[in-house]
Amino acid sequence: MKVISANEVNGSLSYPALIDTIEQAFAGPFTMPPRTVFPLDEHASGHEAFALLPAWTDRFIGVKAFTYFPDNPAPDYRSLYSKILLFERAHGIPLALVDGTSVTYWRTAAVSALASRFLSRDDSKTLLLVGTGNLAPYLVAAHASVRPLEQVLVWGRDSSKADSLVHRLCARHPDLQVQVAPSVETACQRADIVVCATGSPEPLVEGAWIREGSHTDFIGNHHATKRECDTALVLRSRVYVDSRENCLREAGEILVPIAEGVFSEDRIAGQLADLCAGNAPLREDPKEITLFKSVGSALSDLVAAGLAYDAS
């Protein structure tokens, strides 16, 4: 059985190739049971968790195990640690143990950009990135591969981290204008695409701030009562999810408005598989606001791990 390191994963994956392969996988036959997330301390103020994500196709079987500790102090610890166990489908033979942390960064950004390719306006030029964590550089690279971005605005609670991220992004993307956003509100009024990837338990993005024609994407929270956007934005938007079943268990952005009695499950326009198979309605008006909520999908992990295995 092979052991595939983070360096090998990073050397084998690229955008938009990963995005295209994930789209093909979600359009084809696959099995993805509900992921299982185990909160490690229901009474703590944070939301540390351990999770298992299984999926299989006609070629691979895979399961990802990860721990999520959003308050881990950097630089000694990461917030996410993960491994993926990969088997071949025909006979169940173990093939590889793949670094899951790097795969998670790659595939999370790929799914975000894939949803944007379906839902954002083709002429989207300004991306607002809310959050300065490890995922941030992947998100910029992925979105820049599917839309003609010219400007990236970065907002983070820690201004020094935002400054550092902007410096790194400028070096990696000399064709983009990258700058720190003074506030989420003012940046939302300039952005065509808003991507929020934080551990915030309270809304950082308000519906009143989002301009017509924008696409918004929320990645960071996987908790039924915590959310990165307010109810007003959900009600203003055509809403999509990566997995209907998982989001209806874990996504506060969806579940809080349902609990408030102002939103319902049948208002979800589609999930990622529907988009990829051409079975979901897309943006119908250039002024329409679209919202995509993801909590993470085992199939995208399986696709990325399989590509890394093929390249090893």
Short mmCIF file of C-alpha atoms in Angstrom, two decimals:
data_model
loop_
_atom_site.label_atom_id
_atom_site.label_comp_id
_atom_site.label_asym_id
_atom_site.label_seq_id
_atom_site.Cartn_x
_atom_site.Cartn_y
_atom_site.Cartn_z
CA MET A 1 0.00 0.00 0.00
CA LYS A 2 1.32 3.41 -0.95
CA VAL A 3 1.67 6.30 1.46
CA ILE A 4 1.10 9.59 -0.39
CA SER A 5 2.41 12.70 1.34
CA ALA A 6 1.16 16.27 1.25
CA ASN A 7 4.03 17.21 -1.06
CA GLU A 8 2.99 14.47 -3.49
CA VAL A 9 -0.63 15.61 -3.36
CA ASN A 10 0.39 19.21 -4.01
CA GLY A 11 2.56 18.14 -6.92
CA SER A 12 -0.18 16.11 -8.57
CA LEU A 13 -3.20 18.42 -8.38
CA SER A 14 -3.95 21.60 -10.31
CA TYR A 15 -6.80 23.93 -11.24
CA PRO A 16 -8.96 23.79 -13.28
CA ALA A 17 -8.18 20.09 -13.92
CA LEU A 18 -9.35 19.04 -10.44
CA ILE A 19 -12.50 21.14 -10.82
CA ASP A 20 -13.31 19.46 -14.13
CA THR A 21 -12.75 15.96 -12.72
CA ILE A 22 -14.96 16.65 -9.70
CA GLU A 23 -17.70 17.89 -12.04
CA GLN A 24 -17.48 14.67 -14.07
CA ALA A 25 -17.64 12.55 -10.91
CA PHE A 26 -20.73 14.30 -9.55
CA ALA A 27 -22.45 13.94 -12.93
CA GLY A 28 -21.80 10.19 -13.03
CA PRO A 29 -22.77 7.21 -10.87
CA PHE A 30 -21.47 7.31 -7.30
CA THR A 31 -22.46 6.40 -3.77
CA MET A 32 -21.93 8.88 -0.93
CA PRO A 33 -23.51 7.94 2.42
CA PRO A 34 -24.11 10.79 4.86
CA ARG A 35 -20.94 11.94 6.53
CA THR A 36 -20.74 11.44 10.28
CA VAL A 37 -19.48 14.31 12.42
CA PHE A 38 -18.86 13.71 16.11
CA PRO A 39 -18.71 16.90 18.23
CA LEU A 40 -15.96 16.34 20.78
CA ASP A 41 -17.41 18.62 23.44
CA GLU A 42 -21.01 19.77 23.04
CA HIS A 43 -20.65 22.20 25.94
CA ALA A 44 -17.49 23.97 24.77
CA SER A 45 -17.63 27.42 23.18
CA GLY A 46 -15.75 26.16 20.11
CA HIS A 47 -16.79 23.30 17.85
CA GLU A 48 -13.96 20.77 17.84
CA ALA A 49 -14.99 17.68 15.90
CA PHE A 50 -13.99 14.27 14.55
CA ALA A 51 -15.58 13.14 11.27
CA LEU A 52 -15.77 10.22 8.84
CA LEU A 53 -16.62 10.70 5.15
CA PRO A 54 -17.16 7.58 2.97
CA ALA A 55 -17.78 7.40 -0.79
CA TRP A 56 -17.25 5.06 -3.70
CA THR A 57 -17.39 4.95 -7.49
CA ASP A 58 -16.93 2.15 -10.00
CA ARG A 59 -13.15 2.49 -9.53
CA PHE A 60 -12.34 3.57 -5.97
CA ILE A 61 -13.66 3.22 -2.43
CA GLY A 62 -12.49 5.81 0.06
CA VAL A 63 -13.03 7.07 3.56
CA LYS A 64 -11.62 10.26 5.02
CA ALA A 65 -11.13 10.73 8.74
CA PHE A 66 -10.41 14.20 10.06
CA THR A 67 -10.19 16.25 13.23
CA TYR A 68 -11.15 19.93 13.27
CA PHE A 69 -9.85 22.23 16.02
CA PRO A 70 -10.53 25.78 14.77
CA ASP A 71 -8.93 27.43 17.80
CA ASN A 72 -5.61 25.57 17.61
CA PRO A 73 -2.76 28.04 18.17
CA ALA A 74 -0.58 28.59 15.10
CA PRO A 75 2.16 27.95 14.12
CA ASP A 76 2.58 24.87 16.29
CA TYR A 77 -0.75 23.30 15.35
CA ARG A 78 -3.09 23.26 12.36
CA SER A 79 -6.85 23.50 12.66
CA LEU A 80 -7.34 20.45 10.44
CA TYR A 81 -5.66 17.03 10.43
CA SER A 82 -6.84 14.33 8.06
CA LYS A 83 -6.05 11.04 6.30
CA ILE A 84 -7.81 9.27 3.43
CA LEU A 85 -7.78 5.49 3.05
CA LEU A 86 -8.18 4.48 -0.59
CA PHE A 87 -9.25 1.01 -1.84
CA GLU A 88 -9.83 -0.33 -5.33
CA ARG A 89 -13.48 -1.07 -6.09
CA ALA A 90 -13.28 -4.42 -7.89
CA HIS A 91 -11.79 -6.51 -5.08
CA GLY A 92 -11.53 -4.14 -2.11
CA ILE A 93 -7.73 -4.11 -2.08
CA PRO A 94 -6.15 -1.28 -0.03
CA LEU A 95 -4.26 1.02 -2.38
CA ALA A 96 -3.03 4.05 -0.48
CA LEU A 97 -3.04 6.16 2.65
CA VAL A 98 -3.26 9.72 1.36
CA ASP A 99 -2.60 12.94 3.25
CA GLY A 100 -6.12 14.22 3.75
CA THR A 101 -5.31 17.72 4.96
CA SER A 102 -3.81 18.80 1.65
CA VAL A 103 -6.59 17.01 -0.25
CA THR A 104 -9.17 18.88 1.84
CA TYR A 105 -7.70 22.27 0.92
CA TRP A 106 -7.53 21.38 -2.77
CA ARG A 107 -11.01 19.88 -3.08
CA THR A 108 -12.78 22.44 -0.87
CA ALA A 109 -11.55 25.26 -3.07
CA ALA A 110 -12.31 23.22 -6.19
CA VAL A 111 -15.94 22.66 -5.15
CA SER A 112 -16.29 26.35 -4.30
CA ALA A 113 -15.01 27.33 -7.74
CA LEU A 114 -17.11 24.65 -9.45
CA ALA A 115 -20.26 26.06 -7.87
CA SER A 116 -19.17 29.55 -8.91
CA ARG A 117 -18.66 28.38 -12.49
CA PHE A 118 -22.31 27.32 -12.54
CA LEU A 119 -23.79 30.17 -10.53
CA SER A 120 -21.74 33.38 -10.69
CA ARG A 121 -21.96 35.76 -13.62
CA ASP A 122 -19.54 34.96 -16.44
CA ASP A 123 -18.12 38.48 -16.24
CA SER A 124 -17.36 38.36 -12.49
CA LYS A 125 -14.13 40.27 -11.90
CA THR A 126 -13.93 41.02 -8.17
CA LEU A 127 -13.65 38.35 -5.48
CA LEU A 128 -14.06 39.07 -1.78
CA LEU A 129 -12.39 36.51 0.45
CA VAL A 130 -13.56 36.59 4.07
CA GLY A 131 -11.07 34.63 6.14
CA THR A 132 -7.28 34.35 6.13
CA GLY A 133 -6.71 30.70 7.06
CA ASN A 134 -4.84 27.92 5.29
CA LEU A 135 -7.61 27.48 2.72
CA ALA A 136 -7.44 31.07 1.47
CA PRO A 137 -4.68 30.73 -1.17
CA TYR A 138 -6.38 27.67 -2.67
CA LEU A 139 -9.67 29.54 -2.97
CA VAL A 140 -8.08 32.40 -4.88
CA ALA A 141 -6.26 30.03 -7.25
CA ALA A 142 -9.37 27.95 -7.88
CA HIS A 143 -11.69 30.90 -8.52
CA ALA A 144 -9.12 32.62 -10.73
CA SER A 145 -9.07 29.50 -12.91
CA VAL A 146 -12.81 29.69 -13.71
CA ARG A 147 -13.60 33.42 -13.83
CA PRO A 148 -11.76 36.42 -15.35
CA LEU A 149 -10.81 37.86 -11.98
CA GLU A 150 -9.00 41.18 -11.88
CA GLN A 151 -9.23 42.07 -8.19
CA VAL A 152 -9.22 40.17 -4.89
CA LEU A 153 -10.29 41.81 -1.63
CA VAL A 154 -9.22 40.12 1.61
CA TRP A 155 -10.80 40.63 5.01
CA GLY A 156 -9.76 39.03 8.29
CA ARG A 157 -10.27 39.84 11.95
CA ASP A 158 -6.49 39.86 12.42
CA SER A 159 -5.15 42.66 10.23
CA SER A 160 -1.59 41.31 10.37
CA LYS A 161 -2.76 37.96 8.96
CA ALA A 162 -4.70 39.77 6.25
CA ASP A 163 -1.62 41.81 5.33
CA SER A 164 0.53 38.67 5.22
CA LEU A 165 -1.97 36.84 3.01
CA VAL A 166 -2.22 39.78 0.62
CA HIS A 167 1.57 39.85 0.30
CA ARG A 168 1.67 36.12 -0.53
CA LEU A 169 -1.20 36.37 -3.00
CA CYS A 170 0.42 39.29 -4.80
CA ALA A 171 3.56 37.19 -5.27
CA ARG A 172 1.61 34.18 -6.56
CA HIS A 173 -0.83 36.11 -8.75
CA PRO A 174 0.98 39.13 -10.22
CA ASP A 175 -1.88 39.60 -12.70
CA LEU A 176 -4.37 40.25 -9.88
CA GLN A 177 -4.86 43.40 -7.82
CA VAL A 178 -4.96 42.10 -4.25
CA GLN A 179 -5.67 44.35 -1.29
CA VAL A 180 -6.96 44.29 2.27
CA ALA A 181 -10.63 45.19 2.64
CA PRO A 182 -11.30 47.71 5.44
CA SER A 183 -14.63 46.07 6.25
CA VAL A 184 -16.81 43.22 5.05
CA GLU A 185 -19.70 45.61 4.41
CA THR A 186 -17.85 47.96 2.07
CA ALA A 187 -16.12 45.08 0.29
CA CYS A 188 -19.42 43.26 -0.31
CA GLN A 189 -20.67 46.34 -2.14
CA ARG A 190 -17.77 45.99 -4.60
CA ALA A 191 -17.63 42.21 -4.99
CA ASP A 192 -19.10 40.01 -7.71
CA ILE A 193 -18.24 36.85 -5.75
CA VAL A 194 -18.12 36.61 -1.95
CA VAL A 195 -16.44 33.56 -0.41
CA CYS A 196 -16.53 33.16 3.37
CA ALA A 197 -14.22 30.57 4.94
CA THR A 198 -14.01 31.20 8.67
CA GLY A 199 -14.82 29.54 11.95
CA SER A 200 -17.11 32.37 13.01
CA PRO A 201 -20.17 31.24 14.98
CA GLU A 202 -22.01 34.48 14.17
CA PRO A 203 -22.88 36.00 10.77
CA LEU A 204 -20.10 37.99 9.15
CA VAL A 205 -22.01 38.71 5.93
CA GLU A 206 -25.40 40.44 5.96
CA GLY A 207 -27.97 40.30 3.21
CA ALA A 208 -28.33 44.07 3.10
CA TRP A 209 -24.69 44.39 2.06
CA ILE A 210 -24.78 42.12 -1.01
CA ARG A 211 -25.32 43.89 -4.30
CA GLU A 212 -27.58 42.58 -7.06
CA GLY A 213 -26.03 39.95 -9.32
CA SER A 214 -23.57 38.64 -6.74
CA HIS A 215 -22.72 35.03 -5.99
CA THR A 216 -21.99 34.10 -2.37
CA ASP A 217 -20.35 30.98 -0.99
CA PHE A 218 -20.14 29.82 2.63
CA ILE A 219 -17.63 27.16 3.65
CA GLY A 220 -16.49 27.60 7.21
CA ASN A 221 -19.21 26.43 9.58
CA HIS A 222 -20.47 22.86 9.97
CA HIS A 223 -22.79 23.39 12.91
CA ALA A 224 -26.58 23.47 13.03
CA THR A 225 -26.78 26.67 15.08
CA LYS A 226 -23.75 28.59 13.77
CA ARG A 227 -23.53 30.46 10.50
CA GLU A 228 -21.45 32.87 8.45
CA CYS A 229 -24.37 34.81 6.93
CA ASP A 230 -27.65 36.15 8.22
CA THR A 231 -31.18 35.08 7.38
CA ALA A 232 -31.76 38.14 5.20
CA LEU A 233 -29.16 36.96 2.69
CA VAL A 234 -30.67 33.49 2.47
CA LEU A 235 -34.08 34.99 1.78
CA ARG A 236 -32.67 37.29 -0.94
CA SER A 237 -30.90 34.40 -2.69
CA ARG A 238 -31.47 31.40 -4.89
CA VAL A 239 -29.94 28.77 -2.60
CA TYR A 240 -27.83 25.73 -3.51
CA VAL A 241 -25.92 23.22 -1.37
CA ASP A 242 -23.17 20.66 -1.89
CA SER A 243 -25.23 17.90 -0.22
CA ARG A 244 -28.85 18.40 0.72
CA GLU A 245 -28.77 15.66 3.36
CA ASN A 246 -25.57 16.85 5.02
CA CYS A 247 -26.52 20.53 4.96
CA LEU A 248 -29.92 19.80 6.49
CA ARG A 249 -28.07 18.29 9.44
CA GLU A 250 -25.08 20.62 9.78
CA ALA A 251 -25.48 23.96 7.99
CA GLY A 252 -26.65 26.74 10.27
CA GLU A 253 -26.97 29.04 7.26
CA ILE A 254 -29.88 26.82 6.16
CA LEU A 255 -31.13 25.42 9.46
CA VAL A 256 -31.45 28.68 11.40
CA PRO A 257 -33.83 30.27 8.85
CA ILE A 258 -35.82 27.01 8.79
CA ALA A 259 -36.06 27.10 12.60
CA GLU A 260 -37.19 30.73 12.37
CA GLY A 261 -40.04 29.62 10.11
CA VAL A 262 -39.03 31.82 7.17
CA PHE A 263 -37.27 29.26 4.93
CA SER A 264 -38.01 25.66 3.96
CA GLU A 265 -36.16 22.70 2.49
CA ASP A 266 -38.13 22.88 -0.75
CA ARG A 267 -36.63 26.31 -1.45
CA ILE A 268 -33.19 24.76 -1.99
CA ALA A 269 -32.80 25.00 -5.77
CA GLY A 270 -30.42 22.06 -6.06
CA GLN A 271 -27.34 20.29 -4.79
CA LEU A 272 -23.97 19.93 -6.47
CA ALA A 273 -24.83 16.63 -8.18
CA ASP A 274 -27.91 18.29 -9.70
CA LEU A 275 -25.82 21.15 -11.05
CA CYS A 276 -23.23 18.80 -12.53
CA ALA A 277 -25.86 16.58 -14.15
CA GLY A 278 -27.78 19.54 -15.57
CA ASN A 279 -30.78 18.88 -13.36
CA ALA A 280 -30.93 22.16 -11.42
CA PRO A 281 -32.07 25.61 -12.57
CA LEU A 282 -29.26 28.13 -12.92
CA ARG A 283 -29.17 31.90 -12.61
CA GLU A 284 -32.13 33.30 -14.56
CA ASP A 285 -31.44 37.02 -14.18
CA PRO A 286 -28.15 38.95 -14.12
CA LYS A 287 -29.45 40.78 -11.04
CA GLU A 288 -30.26 37.59 -9.14
CA ILE A 289 -28.22 36.71 -6.03
CA THR A 290 -27.07 33.10 -5.71
CA LEU A 291 -25.85 31.38 -2.55
CA PHE A 292 -23.92 28.11 -2.27
CA LYS A 293 -23.43 26.40 1.08
CA SER A 294 -20.98 23.53 1.45
CA VAL A 295 -20.09 21.40 4.45
CA GLY A 296 -17.72 19.05 2.61
CA SER A 297 -18.29 16.05 0.37
CA ALA A 298 -16.62 12.65 0.48
CA LEU A 299 -16.85 12.24 -3.29
CA SER A 300 -14.64 15.27 -3.90
CA ASP A 301 -12.12 13.83 -1.42
CA LEU A 302 -12.21 10.53 -3.29
CA VAL A 303 -11.66 12.24 -6.65
CA ALA A 304 -8.67 14.25 -5.43
CA ALA A 305 -7.13 11.26 -3.62
CA GLY A 306 -7.61 9.14 -6.73
CA LEU A 307 -5.82 11.70 -8.90
CA ALA A 308 -2.94 11.81 -6.42
CA TYR A 309 -2.78 8.00 -6.43
CA ASP A 310 -2.75 7.86 -10.25
CA ALA A 311 0.13 10.35 -10.31
CA SER A 312 2.18 8.50 -7.67
#
